Amino acid sequence: MGKAWKFGHDIDTDVILPARYLNKSTPEHLAAHCMEDAGTGFAQEVQVGDIMVGGKNFGCGSSREHAPIAIKACGIKVVIAESFARIFYRNALNIGLPIMECPEAVAGISIGDEIEVDLAMGIIENRTTSKQFQARSFPPFMQDLIEAGGLIPYVKGRSKNA
Amino acid sequence: MSMTISEKILAQHAGLEEVIPGQLITAKLDLVLANDVTGPVAIQEFQKFGTDKVFDSKKVALVPDHFAPNKDILSAEQCKVMRDFARNHEIEHYFEVGRMGIEHCLLPEQGLTLPGDLIIGADSHTCTYGAVGAFATGVGSTDLAAGLATGEAWFRVPESMKFIFRGTNFQKWVGGKDLILYLIGKLGVDGARYRAMEFTGDGISALSMDHRFTICNMAIEAGAKNGIIAPDEKTFAYLEGRARRSYPLLYSDKDAHYMDIQEFDVSEIPLQVSFPHSPENAKSVQEASGIKIDQVVIGSCTNGRLEDLRLAADILRGKKVHPEIRLLVFPGTQTIMREAMREGIIETLIEAGAAVSTPTCGPCLGGHMGILAKGERAVSTTNRNFVGRMGHVESEIYLANPAVAAASAIKGQIAHPEEVS
């Protein structure tokens, strides 16, 4: 169970990880500056197991993989949004950051709510309001990729079987 | 079955007769691109594959342009990681400072992006190459690493949207930048999310390649996977002397399916300015008139080409940059810089009071060479005006074309070019 951090629509990767910190790519460095320009004190106060909630088009803008790496390195268990920008969507899965598209859950979660998430079943439970939401599940192709632990092990596994 | 140009390119590279939107495919790549920010992360992931060779050292392009020339020690280390990798793997298309350019200006200029190509780049503005009729899309570093190792990538075939620009009677100074800002203003920043944007009509045919690059460059700002313009006589003329391999000629079938078709009359599109903090906040330049600014940036992968500089110089010739304005100009490549020197453009710009830099992404992403202080405002020909994009979180960016940017530099406030001519 984790606390919800909620952000708005069109959260871009410059906000998630400002370019001025792209001169180094270690997860610890990136985590320290995650969401810095949103001005919420996120990086200082986030706890391992917390969840991030966004509106539509989450992760738009730059292709920098540093953005999902930063979120994951902060200890965020899952990002729930109304929708994701496509490059961020790929990047998150490729590095093993779970993401869920669920507009109903986004509408039903407020800042600070206690949230329980069952990734395998796609179930999001708001313990604060006692409401439950069903997220869209991934297509089979994507499930294989996630099960393999991301793109690199997935491709490695495939080339071995070829 | 009838297909769009985007679907045909994907089908051909997947070895399939046809593809349909939503289909997941694995396809062969013609070019794989990274820069000094995304490259080092991709190289780190590449090394996890346990393979010691890139799939084809002639089909990889590595360009140090974001924080290059090295802006600080950490950036120098990142550039070195990419340089060492390029040497160890004998990467043919590694471009060193002094011979490099902003990647999306440089690679087409070098003839590395051709019609019908399938290209991935670890940079979101990779979609620029759609201007020559390639299917080109931005990816992250891990996707890029897989591409480096295997020469393949997986794709979800996108639904196509068609945007028809009718007429050739453009308002004075209106160009590709205004068309794309206007369109993003209508669609919103996720209006083409996951889609292929196909630009067509006699309005597009009338535009030069430089304007077409600007349009396709910003397809990502509407959330698109790619932007594309079918090759025509202007494309062939541009490729003459650049292309070093043959390329297929692919065109959308007349009865190809589009999820949306929108038409615009170019004569109705005025000069555009996108207000902070989103490219979708596009308004006519009149609505921005009089907004005080501190800095003007002309350049970037969006508007750093020769015609952009020529346009700025036409406005600035014989004029002076306002005493309270810093005008920064970033030619897209060394070749563009040299051409601009030969034409007297650089002379004109410097005479007017501009600072002209070697090619770099520089301030576009708040890297270096023109960072904004708290409360400062810039007019910029770049592609993004997100919060903090060019510096302090409380600075502001107004996106515009080079003519509006140059006029604003003279006036010290956002201005219509008519006001200074």
mmCIF file with all atom_site columns, C-alpha atoms in Angstrom, chain A residues 1-3 12 31 39-40 44 50 53-54 58 74 78-80 85-86 96 101 104 112 115 131 143:
data_model
loop_
_atom_site.group_PDB
_atom_site.id
_atom_site.type_symbol
_atom_site.label_atom_id
_atom_site.label_alt_id
_atom_site.label_comp_id
_atom_site.label_asym_id
_atom_site.label_entity_id
_atom_site.label_seq_id
_atom_site.pdbx_PDB_ins_code
_atom_site.Cartn_x
_atom_site.Cartn_y
_atom_site.Cartn_z
_atom_site.occupancy
_atom_site.B_iso_or_equiv
_atom_site.pdbx_formal_charge
_atom_site.auth_seq_id
_atom_site.auth_comp_id
_atom_site.auth_asym_id
_atom_site.auth_atom_id
_atom_site.pdbx_PDB_model_num
ATOM 1  C CA . MET A 1 1   ? 0.000   0.000  0.000   1.00 0.00 ? 1   MET A CA 1
ATOM 2  C CA . GLY A 1 2   ? 1.265   3.460  -0.841  1.00 0.00 ? 2   GLY A CA 1
ATOM 3  C CA . LYS A 1 3   ? 0.382   7.099  -0.802  1.00 0.00 ? 3   LYS A CA 1
ATOM 4  C CA . ASP A 1 12  ? 6.013   16.387 -19.784 1.00 0.00 ? 12  ASP A CA 1
ATOM 5  C CA . ALA A 1 31  ? 15.733  10.314 -8.490  1.00 0.00 ? 31  ALA A CA 1
ATOM 6  C CA . GLY A 1 39  ? 7.427   22.319 -6.969  1.00 0.00 ? 39  GLY A CA 1
ATOM 7  C CA . THR A 1 40  ? 5.768   19.782 -4.690  1.00 0.00 ? 40  THR A CA 1
ATOM 8  C CA . GLN A 1 44  ? 12.350  14.707 -0.841  1.00 0.00 ? 44  GLN A CA 1
ATOM 9  C CA . ASP A 1 50  ? 4.029   5.237  -3.209  1.00 0.00 ? 50  ASP A CA 1
ATOM 10 C CA . VAL A 1 53  ? -1.175  9.547  -10.650 1.00 0.00 ? 53  VAL A CA 1
ATOM 11 C CA . GLY A 1 54  ? -1.438  11.745 -13.731 1.00 0.00 ? 54  GLY A CA 1
ATOM 12 C CA . PHE A 1 58  ? 1.429   11.616 -19.159 1.00 0.00 ? 58  PHE A CA 1
ATOM 13 C CA . CYS A 1 74  ? 12.226  7.151  -6.370  1.00 0.00 ? 74  CYS A CA 1
ATOM 14 C CA . VAL A 1 78  ? 3.187   2.189  -10.456 1.00 0.00 ? 78  VAL A CA 1
ATOM 15 C CA . VAL A 1 79  ? 2.118   5.220  -12.496 1.00 0.00 ? 79  VAL A CA 1
ATOM 16 C CA . ILE A 1 80  ? -1.631  5.433  -13.104 1.00 0.00 ? 80  ILE A CA 1
ATOM 17 C CA . ALA A 1 85  ? 2.395   9.653  -24.398 1.00 0.00 ? 85  ALA A CA 1
ATOM 18 C CA . ARG A 1 86  ? 3.705   6.891  -26.632 1.00 0.00 ? 86  ARG A CA 1
ATOM 19 C CA . GLY A 1 96  ? 10.357  -2.206 -15.914 1.00 0.00 ? 96  GLY A CA 1
ATOM 20 C CA . GLU A 1 101 ? -4.215  3.440  -17.966 1.00 0.00 ? 101 GLU A CA 1
ATOM 21 C CA . GLU A 1 104 ? -11.833 6.128  -13.603 1.00 0.00 ? 104 GLU A CA 1
ATOM 22 C CA . GLY A 1 112 ? -2.525  11.487 -0.223  1.00 0.00 ? 112 GLY A CA 1
ATOM 23 C CA . ILE A 1 115 ? -3.759  2.992  -2.678  1.00 0.00 ? 115 ILE A CA 1
ATOM 24 C CA . LYS A 1 131 ? -13.448 2.201  -3.964  1.00 0.00 ? 131 LYS A CA 1
ATOM 25 C CA . GLN A 1 143 ? 2.608   -9.157 -21.061 1.00 0.00 ? 143 GLN A CA 1
#
